[in-house]
Every structure is written in C-alpha cells, then in structure tokens.
Coordinates of N, CA and C in Angstrom, one line a residue:
M96 N 24.0 9.7 0.4 CA 22.8 9.6 -0.5 C 21.8 10.6 0.2
K97 N 21.2 11.4 -0.8 CA 20.3 12.4 -0.3 C 18.9 11.7 0.0
I98 N 18.2 12.3 0.7 CA 17.0 11.7 1.2 C 16.0 11.6 0.0
T99 N 16.0 12.6 -1.0 CA 15.0 12.5 -2.1 C 15.4 11.4 -3.0
E100 N 16.9 11.1 -3.1 CA 17.1 10.0 -4.0 C 16.8 8.7 -3.3
A101 N 16.9 8.6 -1.9 CA 16.5 7.3 -1.3 C 15.0 7.1 -1.5
L102 N 14.1 8.2 -1.2 CA 12.7 8.1 -1.3 C 12.4 7.6 -2.8
K103 N 12.9 8.3 -3.9 CA 12.6 8.0 -5.2 C 13.1 6.5 -5.6
S104 N 14.1 6.1 -5.0 CA 14.6 4.7 -5.2 C 13.7 3.7 -4.5
L105 N 13.2 4.0 -3.3 CA 12.4 3.1 -2.5 C 11.0 3.0 -3.3
E106 N 10.6 4.2 -3.7 CA 9.2 4.2 -4.3 C 9.3 3.5 -5.7
N107 N 10.3 3.6 -6.5 CA 10.5 2.9 -7.8 C 10.7 1.4 -7.6
S108 N 11.2 1.0 -6.6 CA 11.6 -0.5 -6.2 C 10.4 -1.3 -5.6
W109 N 9.4 -0.5 -5.0 CA 8.3 -1.3 -4.4 C 7.1 -1.1 -5.3
S110 N 7.0 -2.0 -6.2 CA 5.8 -2.4 -7.1 C 4.8 -3.1 -6.6
R111 N 3.6 -2.7 -6.5 CA 2.5 -3.5 -5.9 C 2.3 -4.6 -6.9
E112 N 2.4 -4.4 -8.2 CA 2.0 -5.5 -9.2 C 3.0 -6.7 -9.0
E113 N 4.4 -6.2 -8.8 CA 5.3 -7.3 -8.6 C 5.2 -8.2 -7.3
I114 N 4.8 -7.3 -6.4 CA 4.5 -8.0 -5.0 C 3.1 -8.9 -5.1
L115 N 2.2 -8.5 -5.8 CA 1.0 -9.3 -6.0 C 1.3 -10.7 -6.8
V116 N 2.3 -10.5 -7.8 CA 2.7 -11.7 -8.5 C 3.4 -12.6 -7.5
K117 N 4.3 -12.1 -6.6 CA 5.1 -12.9 -5.6 C 4.0 -13.6 -4.7
I118 N 3.1 -12.9 -4.4 CA 2.1 -13.6 -3.4 C 1.3 -14.6 -4.1
K119 N 1.0 -14.3 -5.3 CA 0.2 -15.4 -6.2 C 1.1 -16.6 -6.3
N120 N 2.4 -16.4 -6.4 CA 3.4 -17.5 -6.6 C 3.7 -18.3 -5.3
G121 N 3.0 -17.8 -4.1 CA 3.1 -18.5 -2.9 C 4.3 -18.0 -1.9
E122 N 4.8 -16.8 -2.2 CA 5.8 -16.3 -1.3 C 5.3 -15.9 0.0
N123 N 5.8 -16.0 1.0 CA 5.4 -15.4 2.3 C 5.6 -13.9 2.5
S124 N 4.7 -13.2 3.2 CA 4.8 -11.8 3.2 C 6.1 -11.4 4.0
E125 N 6.4 -12.1 5.0 CA 7.7 -11.8 5.8 C 8.9 -11.9 4.9
K126 N 8.9 -12.9 4.0 CA 10.0 -13.1 3.0 C 10.1 -12.0 2.2
I127 N 8.9 -11.6 1.6 CA 8.9 -10.4 0.7 C 9.5 -9.0 1.3
V128 N 9.1 -8.8 2.5 CA 9.6 -7.7 3.2 C 11.0 -7.8 3.6
N129 N 11.5 -9.0 4.1 CA 12.8 -9.0 4.4 C 13.8 -9.0 3.2
D130 N 13.3 -9.5 2.0 CA 14.1 -9.4 0.8 C 14.2 -8.0 0.4
F131 N 13.2 -7.3 0.5 CA 13.1 -5.9 0.1 C 14.1 -5.0 1.0
C132 N 14.0 -5.3 2.3 CA 14.9 -4.6 3.3 C 16.3 -4.9 3.1
L133 N 16.6 -6.1 2.6 CA 18.1 -6.4 2.4 C 18.4 -5.8 1.2
S134 N 17.7 -5.8 0.1 CA 18.1 -5.1 -1.0 C 18.1 -3.6 -1.1
K135 N 17.4 -3.0 -0.3 CA 17.5 -1.6 -0.2 C 17.8 -1.1 1.3
Q136 N 18.8 -1.8 1.8 CA 19.2 -1.3 3.2 C 19.8 0.2 3.4
Q137 N 20.6 0.3 2.2 CA 21.3 1.7 2.4 C 20.2 2.8 2.3
E138 N 19.2 2.7 1.4 CA 18.2 3.7 1.2 C 17.3 3.8 2.6
I139 N 16.9 2.7 3.1 CA 16.1 2.6 4.3 C 17.0 3.2 5.5
E140 N 18.3 3.0 5.5 CA 19.0 3.7 6.7 C 19.1 5.1 6.3
T141 N 19.2 5.6 5.3 CA 19.1 7.0 4.9 C 17.9 7.6 5.4
L142 N 16.8 7.0 5.0 CA 15.6 7.5 5.3 C 15.3 7.6 7.0
T143 N 15.7 6.4 7.5 CA 15.5 6.4 9.0 C 16.3 7.5 9.9
N144 N 17.4 7.8 9.1 CA 18.3 9.0 9.7 C 17.6 10.3 9.8
F145 N 16.8 10.4 8.9 CA 16.0 11.7 8.8 C 14.6 11.8 9.6
I146 N 14.3 10.6 10.1 CA 13.0 10.5 10.9 C 13.2 10.8 12.3
N147 N 12.6 12.0 12.9 CA 12.6 12.2 14.2 C 11.5 11.7 15.0
P148 N 11.4 11.8 16.3 CA 10.2 11.2 17.1 C 8.9 11.8 16.7
N149 N 8.7 12.9 16.4 CA 7.5 13.5 15.9 C 7.0 12.8 14.7
D150 N 7.9 12.5 13.8 CA 7.7 11.8 12.5 C 7.2 10.5 12.6
K151 N 7.9 9.8 13.8 CA 7.5 8.4 14.1 C 6.0 8.2 14.6
V152 N 5.5 9.3 15.1 CA 4.0 9.4 15.5 C 3.2 9.4 14.3
L153 N 3.6 10.1 13.3 CA 2.8 10.2 11.9 C 3.0 9.0 11.2
L154 N 4.2 8.2 11.3 CA 4.2 6.9 10.7 C 3.3 6.0 11.4
S155 N 3.2 6.0 12.7 CA 2.3 5.1 13.4 C 0.8 5.4 13.0
E156 N 0.5 6.7 12.8 CA -0.9 7.0 12.3 C -1.1 6.4 10.9
I157 N -0.1 6.5 10.0 CA -0.2 5.9 8.7 C -0.5 4.5 8.8
E158 N 0.4 3.9 9.6 CA 0.2 2.3 9.8 C -1.2 2.0 10.3
Y159 N -1.7 2.8 11.2 CA -3.1 2.5 11.7 C -4.2 2.8 10.6
L160 N -4.0 3.7 9.8 CA -4.8 4.0 8.7 C -4.8 2.8 7.6
T161 N -3.7 2.2 7.4 CA -3.4 1.2 6.5 C -4.1 -0.1 7.1
N162 N -4.1 -0.3 8.4 CA -4.8 -1.4 8.9 C -6.4 -1.2 8.8
I163 N -6.8 0.0 9.1 CA -8.3 0.2 8.8 C -8.5 -0.1 7.4
E164 N -7.8 0.3 6.4 CA -8.1 0.2 5.0 C -8.1 -1.3 4.7
S165 N -7.2 -2.2 5.4 CA -7.2 -3.5 5.2 C -8.4 -4.2 5.8
K166 N -9.0 -3.7 6.9 CA -10.2 -4.1 7.4 C -11.4 -3.8 6.5
L167 N -11.3 -2.6 6.0 CA -12.4 -2.3 5.0 C -12.5 -3.3 3.9
I168 N -11.3 -3.5 3.2 CA -11.2 -4.4 2.1 C -11.7 -5.8 2.4
N169 N -11.3 -6.4 3.7 CA -11.9 -7.7 4.1 C -13.4 -7.5 4.3
K170 N -13.9 -6.4 4.8 CA -15.4 -6.3 5.0 C -16.1 -6.2 3.6
I171 N -15.6 -5.6 2.6 CA -16.2 -5.7 1.3 C -16.0 -7.0 0.6
K172 N -14.9 -7.6 0.8 CA -14.8 -9.0 0.3 C -15.7 -10.0 0.9
H173 N -15.9 -9.9 2.2 CA -16.9 -10.8 3.0 C -18.3 -10.5 2.5
N174 N -18.7 -9.2 2.3 CA -20.1 -8.8 1.9 C -20.4 -9.3 0.5
S175 N -19.2 -9.3 -0.4 CA -19.5 -9.7 -1.8 C -19.6 -11.2 -1.8
F176 N -19.0 -12.0 -0.9 CA -19.1 -13.5 -1.0 C -20.4 -13.8 -0.4
T177 N -20.9 -13.1 0.5 CA -22.4 -13.5 1.1 C -23.4 -13.3 -0.1
K178 N -23.3 -12.2 -0.8 CA -24.3 -12.1 -1.9 C -24.1 -13.1 -2.9
I179 N -22.9 -13.5 -3.3 CA -22.7 -14.4 -4.5 C -23.3 -15.9 -4.0
D180 N -23.2 -16.2 -2.9 CA -23.5 -17.6 -2.5 C -25.0 -17.8 -2.3
S181 N -25.8 -16.8 -2.6 CA -27.3 -16.8 -2.3 C -27.9 -17.9 -3.1
S182 N -27.7 -18.1 -4.5 CA -28.3 -19.1 -5.3 C -27.3 -19.2 -6.6
K183 N -27.5 -20.5 -7.3 CA -26.8 -20.7 -8.4 C -27.2 -19.8 -9.7
N184 N -28.5 -19.4 -9.8 CA -28.9 -18.6 -10.8 C -28.2 -17.3 -10.7
E185 N -28.3 -16.6 -9.6 CA -27.7 -15.3 -9.2 C -26.2 -15.5 -9.6
K186 N -25.6 -16.5 -9.2 CA -24.2 -16.6 -9.7 C -24.0 -16.5 -11.0
E187 N -24.7 -17.2 -11.8 CA -24.6 -17.0 -13.3 C -24.8 -15.6 -13.9
Q188 N -25.8 -15.1 -13.3 CA -26.1 -13.7 -13.7 C -25.1 -12.7 -13.3
K189 N -24.5 -12.9 -12.1 CA -23.5 -12.0 -11.7 C -22.2 -12.2 -12.4
K190 N -21.9 -13.4 -12.8 CA -20.7 -13.6 -13.6 C -20.8 -13.0 -14.9
I191 N -22.0 -12.8 -15.5 CA -22.2 -12.3 -16.7 C -22.0 -10.6 -16.6
T192 N -22.7 -10.2 -15.6 CA -22.7 -8.6 -15.5 C -21.5 -8.1 -14.7
Q193 N -20.9 -8.9 -13.9 CA -19.8 -8.4 -13.1 C -18.5 -7.9 -14.0
P194 N -18.1 -8.4 -15.0 CA -17.0 -7.9 -15.8 C -17.2 -6.5 -16.4
E195 N -18.5 -6.3 -16.7 CA -18.8 -4.9 -17.1 C -18.6 -3.9 -16.0
R196 N -19.0 -4.3 -14.8 CA -18.7 -3.3 -13.6 C -17.3 -3.1 -13.3
N197 N -16.4 -4.2 -13.5 CA -15.1 -4.2 -13.2 C -14.4 -3.2 -14.1
K198 N -14.8 -3.1 -15.4 CA -14.1 -2.4 -16.3 C -14.4 -0.9 -16.0
S199 N -15.5 -0.6 -15.5 CA -15.8 0.8 -15.3 C -15.3 1.3 -13.9
F200 N -15.0 0.5 -13.0 CA -14.5 1.0 -11.6 C -13.9 -0.2 -11.0
D201 N -12.7 -0.2 -10.8 CA -11.9 -1.3 -10.1 C -11.6 -0.8 -8.7
L202 N -12.3 -1.3 -7.7 CA -11.9 -0.7 -6.3 C -10.6 -1.1 -5.8
G203 N -10.3 -2.3 -6.1 CA -8.8 -2.8 -5.6 C -7.7 -2.0 -6.4
F204 N -7.9 -1.7 -7.5 CA -6.8 -0.9 -8.2 C -6.9 0.4 -7.6
F205 N -8.0 1.0 -7.4 CA -8.2 2.4 -6.8 C -7.5 2.5 -5.5
M206 N -7.7 1.4 -4.5 CA -7.2 1.5 -3.2 C -5.6 1.4 -3.3
M207 N -5.1 0.5 -4.2 CA -3.7 0.4 -4.3 C -2.9 1.6 -4.8
K208 N -3.5 2.3 -5.7 CA -2.9 3.5 -6.2 C -2.9 4.5 -5.3
W209 N -4.2 4.7 -4.6 CA -4.3 5.8 -3.7 C -3.5 5.5 -2.6
S210 N -3.4 4.4 -1.8 CA -2.6 4.0 -0.7 C -1.2 4.3 -0.9
N211 N -0.7 3.8 -2.1 CA 0.7 3.9 -2.3 C 1.0 5.4 -2.5
K212 N 0.3 6.2 -3.2 CA 0.6 7.6 -3.3 C 0.5 8.4 -1.9
F213 N -0.4 8.0 -1.2 CA -0.7 8.6 0.2 C 0.6 8.4 1.0
V214 N 1.1 7.1 1.1 CA 2.3 6.9 1.9 C 3.5 7.6 1.3
F215 N 3.7 7.7 0.0 CA 4.9 8.3 -0.6 C 4.6 9.8 -0.4
I216 N 3.6 10.5 -0.4 CA 3.5 11.9 -0.1 C 3.7 12.2 1.4
S217 N 3.2 11.2 2.2 CA 3.4 11.4 3.6 C 5.0 11.3 3.9
L218 N 5.7 10.3 3.3 CA 7.2 10.3 3.5 C 7.9 11.5 3.1
L219 N 7.4 12.1 1.9 CA 8.0 13.3 1.4 C 7.7 14.4 2.4
A220 N 6.5 14.5 3.0 CA 6.2 15.5 3.8 C 7.0 15.5 5.2
I221 N 7.2 14.2 5.7 CA 8.1 14.0 6.9 C 9.5 14.4 6.6
S222 N 10.0 14.1 5.4 CA 11.4 14.5 5.1 C 11.5 16.1 5.1
A223 N 10.5 16.6 4.4 CA 10.5 18.1 4.3 C 10.5 18.6 5.7
I224 N 9.7 18.3 6.5 CA 9.6 18.7 7.9 C 10.9 18.6 8.7
A225 N 11.5 17.3 8.4 CA 12.8 17.2 9.1 C 13.8 18.0 8.5
L226 N 13.9 18.2 7.3 CA 14.9 19.0 6.8 C 14.7 20.5 7.1
T227 N 13.5 20.9 7.3 CA 13.1 22.2 7.7 C 13.5 22.6 9.1
K228 N 13.3 21.6 10.0 CA 13.8 21.8 11.3 C 15.3 21.8 11.4
Q229 N 16.0 20.9 10.6 CA 17.4 20.9 10.7 C 18.0 22.3 10.1
A230 N 17.4 22.8 9.2 CA 17.7 24.1 8.6 C 17.6 25.3 9.6
W231 N 16.5 25.2 10.4 CA 16.2 26.3 11.4 C 17.0 26.0 12.6
A232 N 17.6 24.9 12.8 CA 18.3 24.6 14.1 C 19.6 25.3 14.2

C-alpha cells in the first residue's frame, strides 16, 4: 500500500462528527482510539514505516500544539460558564441572543476543521520529506 493511499484512507475514516456522536453515546476515548487502530492497522503500519526520527520530533510538536488547543478550548469554556452564572436575567437574555451569534461564527466547528486539516497537511509534509530523503539516498 502506498503512503498516499494510507493517508487518504486514514483521513476519510476519522470523522470528527462520528467521534462526537460516539462520545455523546458514552463511549470511552480509549475504546474509540483502540477500535480505530484495530480497524486501520495496515494503514497505520504503512504510515509508521515512512516516519523517521526527525519526523517523530515534528509529531511531538503537533501533539504539544494539540494539547495547547485543548487547554484554550477549556479556558474559553470556563470563562463562558462564569459569565452565564452571573444572574438569571442575564441567562435568559443570553439564551435569546446566543443562537444568533452561533450562526455567524461557530468556534468549535472552526477549531475542529482547522485542527484536522493541519494534522493532515503535516502528515503529508512528513511523508513528502521522508520520500524525498529516500529518493536522494
């Protein structure tokens, strides 16, 4: 299996919408990851065969970036709860005006789309670097 086929297969099979549905249904995150790894074992092995030590450093940086994004989301979530709990009247007003804001800009949707594309582009770049190194070796 070629690296591009493996990357496309992994990208197409990891749907954030489906993962969110599984989480809402009460599935554990470890189970979700393990099930994905079992179902896509061949593609993951193909991908790991093309990853060299320099690319592993880049993957660690991407993991660190993802952790920072998670902390940012938690911070935003924490601040929004603090503002909502201020009074019952403000809650009612915010319930009325909040859907209008959500329609114009959905931060969660933006973060999910951006993060997913960033990881996919990073993996493509890693594979391109690895293939280039192999070609010149």
